[in-house]
């Protein structure tokens, strides 16, 4: 049993392996990020017929236009332009926004927490409901519960987020008055609590202002539930398919042979091995919510990155569009790759 | 002769019998799956509606009639009228043409593109494979909607550009599938034998490899349709897709947004159309996957 | 002997297929006392389904019927699921075929064995640990403390199967079903594992139902043998009378067994026409 040989050089070996996989991870993330930069560069400089116009906007004067053209270095070869673009991005320079007249990077830092708060609450709702639903669907495969969950999950793939947002507003805000309307907080509460984390729910608690906390909760409830529904759809479906696979495994039968209680068979024997792949699914879903937040934020006037992106789109504010794309894309890639790594660290089968 | 026994024979005597038998069993399974049948009917309805829109729609989709502004649903206007007095039902009916065109074009552009790229990558392997898959991976690890948004922003709003943008974001998934399938087939002896018989790379790929990928591609494309419809509608909603006065469902919802609190039907009705059609594709794709690609069953 | 430990009459197991419901076990009848009974037959002949039906582990859409299925005076078909669960492991246990698949990959060996005990007895943690170590010793594992902390992928096939045996015997059942317990193992460890099972069965006086496709092996470790073919028992005899078997299928199987001092160039193939064949 050489595998279980945990002598000192064994752990040194383990450290070496960890370092190597960490290095591999960094390389992969860096390459993917470079690919992302290539895509945004391509979109910004190659696709538009007139990249200058798309950066300065169509309301620019001739002087602004010429200045921008020189500033962008469009006379230089494409590859040189690309590397100077990469250099700028790495230096935190995403250009100026023509709609806010500020640095895009500063704008993004300002709006990002609102999106983070929304997406995080959404994923929490999605996980808390989606995982048990997926497990139930697998355990009662083919029966009513499974069919209901299946249809609900498929609805998650078929309902436009922006439509659900509008209907939600019409019903729960205008109709029933259960939740607050668009925006992150009522205007007269705006800007009262000092930003610490940028997350209003947490900042208001830090400041000890429960009025603001409940007002913010009132505002975030509906968009978060709607985002949660979409992640629930995906998480429940994936959980179901993982669980079906598990329930057919021989070791689940072994557990039944031992006389283990059925809840334990399901939650300990069948569910435990899928916790690790589920982390990947949840990670992907979390990243997906960043994407989903574009539509939801637009409908709810939520001052986050999605709203920023759509406003920029409408103003043909290309620097802002690409900056937001870059940030969302980077977070997406990062979450993606992190869940890959977690997979390898957490699964005992890959530890030896 | 074609009989049930002939079709279900476990030791078919000809290739035709084997294929016919497989198709018979698959069709039978599909028909026994109620959701798949519902999905198929919805898609069929969509196609018929698009084809016969002028006969089904009671009014013109673009004719304005300001006297009839924002009328609630009634016998004469099933879905009410919009802010320009146009019959929403008629616009939804005509909108099916746009939706059908978008999904068809995206499928026709991105599926073959992905198929060929993936097949080439998997067939040749080596550094060609590495480079192609590297690019594919970058695309796959990007959020699709955002990528499409950025592309349309650069290309300029419009339905053609929306289609191009969606197609650009859709092909990598197909390339992955085609590559995986190709690699399994390429390691099979039957492909090696075909090569030995002197067939060219081109011939092996087009005659032997591509047809083998078709069933998993059909499943994947059908399942992706819902996402494509939602993305297209999203672009329309943001004003980046189909432009007024085209009766595109997403754009219609966007116009109804202003009236959502008082005249709910303007924004709501086109949404039902989107949901119905997307669900149809989901149901059908789900059923097809259970039948054609059982090992992927339940995954998304 | 008095009433047998297990008494089965007309056991049938069926599954739906596109061509309709087909029976994979077609009316199996046998009694089992505190003895070693072997079931032998080709792959697909319904041996595993018979074993699993006894534990009521056939899940829908599979259907099990029997005119009698009695264990130690209890009617297994009539027991509630909760009673059945109390019986599984504690009274009737089953060694599964391949430790690679039948041990939970993300749970340590010690926990899995302990769980079998905990499912039936309320014991303090330390007592369970002690029993697990004792059991690992009983299945002849050196250094049980260390092995208990290992994950299944860290142990060899032979050791995995010993762990399986430990897990199934720790609550001291009175009937052990062993479904191809050594088919997945290297030839070199097969005999060790079977000898181990044999010793433990003799020590505790359990009944053993040994399922295998290997006629020799069953003949060596069992007192009595049932030969199954296509879901039916075609022959039932004492192990030592096997050579006098009457059914053509059994004769065919016997003829296909290579002999130590082989003089045949080609081993005979089963001639299915002799007893009506298995379908094709
Ligand atoms: N879920 C199922 N559906 C249909 N047929 C099955 C199912 N499970 C097993 N069978 C069939 O039952 C027969 C008997 O299987 P089994 O008892 O495992 O055979 P053995 O253990 O003797 O090799 C096989 O022919 C197998 O194809
Ligand atoms: Mg078996």
PDB file of C-alpha atoms and ligand atoms in Angstrom, chain C residues 15-17 24 42-50 179, ligand 1:
ATOM      1  CA  UNK C  15     -38.753  -6.023 -15.828  1.00  0.00           C
ATOM      2  CA  UNK C  16     -40.567  -4.026 -18.467  1.00  0.00           C
ATOM      3  CA  UNK C  17     -38.854  -3.752 -21.855  1.00  0.00           C
ATOM      4  CA  UNK C  24     -35.611 -12.748 -15.628  1.00  0.00           C
ATOM      5  CA  UNK C  42     -24.013 -18.335 -16.851  1.00  0.00           C
ATOM      6  CA  UNK C  43     -23.904 -14.589 -16.699  1.00  0.00           C
ATOM      7  CA  UNK C  44     -27.420 -13.218 -17.155  1.00  0.00           C
ATOM      8  CA  UNK C  45     -29.144 -16.315 -15.868  1.00  0.00           C
ATOM      9  CA  UNK C  46     -30.812 -14.407 -13.023  1.00  0.00           C
ATOM     10  CA  UNK C  47     -28.581 -15.308 -10.090  1.00  0.00           C
ATOM     11  CA  UNK C  48     -28.040 -11.752  -8.856  1.00  0.00           C
ATOM     12  CA  UNK C  49     -31.702 -10.918  -9.261  1.00  0.00           C
ATOM     13  CA  UNK C  50     -32.542 -13.914  -7.080  1.00  0.00           C
ATOM     14  CA  UNK C 179     -22.770 -12.523  -5.099  1.00  0.00           C
TER      15      UNK C 179
HETATM   16  N1  LIG D   1     -33.343  -3.212 -14.768  1.00  0.00           N
HETATM   17  C1  LIG D   1     -33.418  -4.238 -15.630  1.00  0.00           C
HETATM   18  N2  LIG D   1     -34.248  -4.168 -16.693  1.00  0.00           N
HETATM   19  C2  LIG D   1     -34.337  -5.204 -17.556  1.00  0.00           C
HETATM   20  N3  LIG D   1     -33.634  -6.318 -17.463  1.00  0.00           N
HETATM   21  C3  LIG D   1     -32.765  -6.443 -16.433  1.00  0.00           C
HETATM   22  C4  LIG D   1     -32.624  -5.411 -15.466  1.00  0.00           C
HETATM   23  N4  LIG D   1     -31.700  -5.813 -14.567  1.00  0.00           N
HETATM   24  C5  LIG D   1     -31.291  -7.024 -14.958  1.00  0.00           C
HETATM   25  N5  LIG D   1     -31.944  -7.420 -16.070  1.00  0.00           N
HETATM   26  C6  LIG D   1     -31.777  -8.688 -16.770  1.00  0.00           C
HETATM   27  O1  LIG D   1     -31.941  -9.721 -15.868  1.00  0.00           O
HETATM   28  C7  LIG D   1     -31.183 -10.837 -16.285  1.00  0.00           C
HETATM   29  C8  LIG D   1     -30.571 -11.496 -15.073  1.00  0.00           C
HETATM   30  O2  LIG D   1     -29.598 -10.642 -14.536  1.00  0.00           O
HETATM   31  P1  LIG D   1     -28.663 -11.069 -13.322  1.00  0.00           P
HETATM   32  O3  LIG D   1     -29.506 -11.650 -12.247  1.00  0.00           O
HETATM   33  O4  LIG D   1     -27.827  -9.897 -12.957  1.00  0.00           O
HETATM   34  O5  LIG D   1     -27.769 -12.203 -13.957  1.00  0.00           O
HETATM   35  P2  LIG D   1     -26.528 -12.930 -13.317  1.00  0.00           P
HETATM   36  O6  LIG D   1     -26.292 -12.370 -11.974  1.00  0.00           O
HETATM   37  O7  LIG D   1     -26.926 -14.365 -13.310  1.00  0.00           O
HETATM   38  O8  LIG D   1     -25.385 -12.703 -14.229  1.00  0.00           O
HETATM   39  C9  LIG D   1     -30.160 -10.357 -17.270  1.00  0.00           C
HETATM   40  O9  LIG D   1     -30.471 -10.923 -18.518  1.00  0.00           O
HETATM   41  C10 LIG D   1     -30.373  -8.865 -17.298  1.00  0.00           C
HETATM   42  O10 LIG D   1     -30.277  -8.413 -18.622  1.00  0.00           O
END
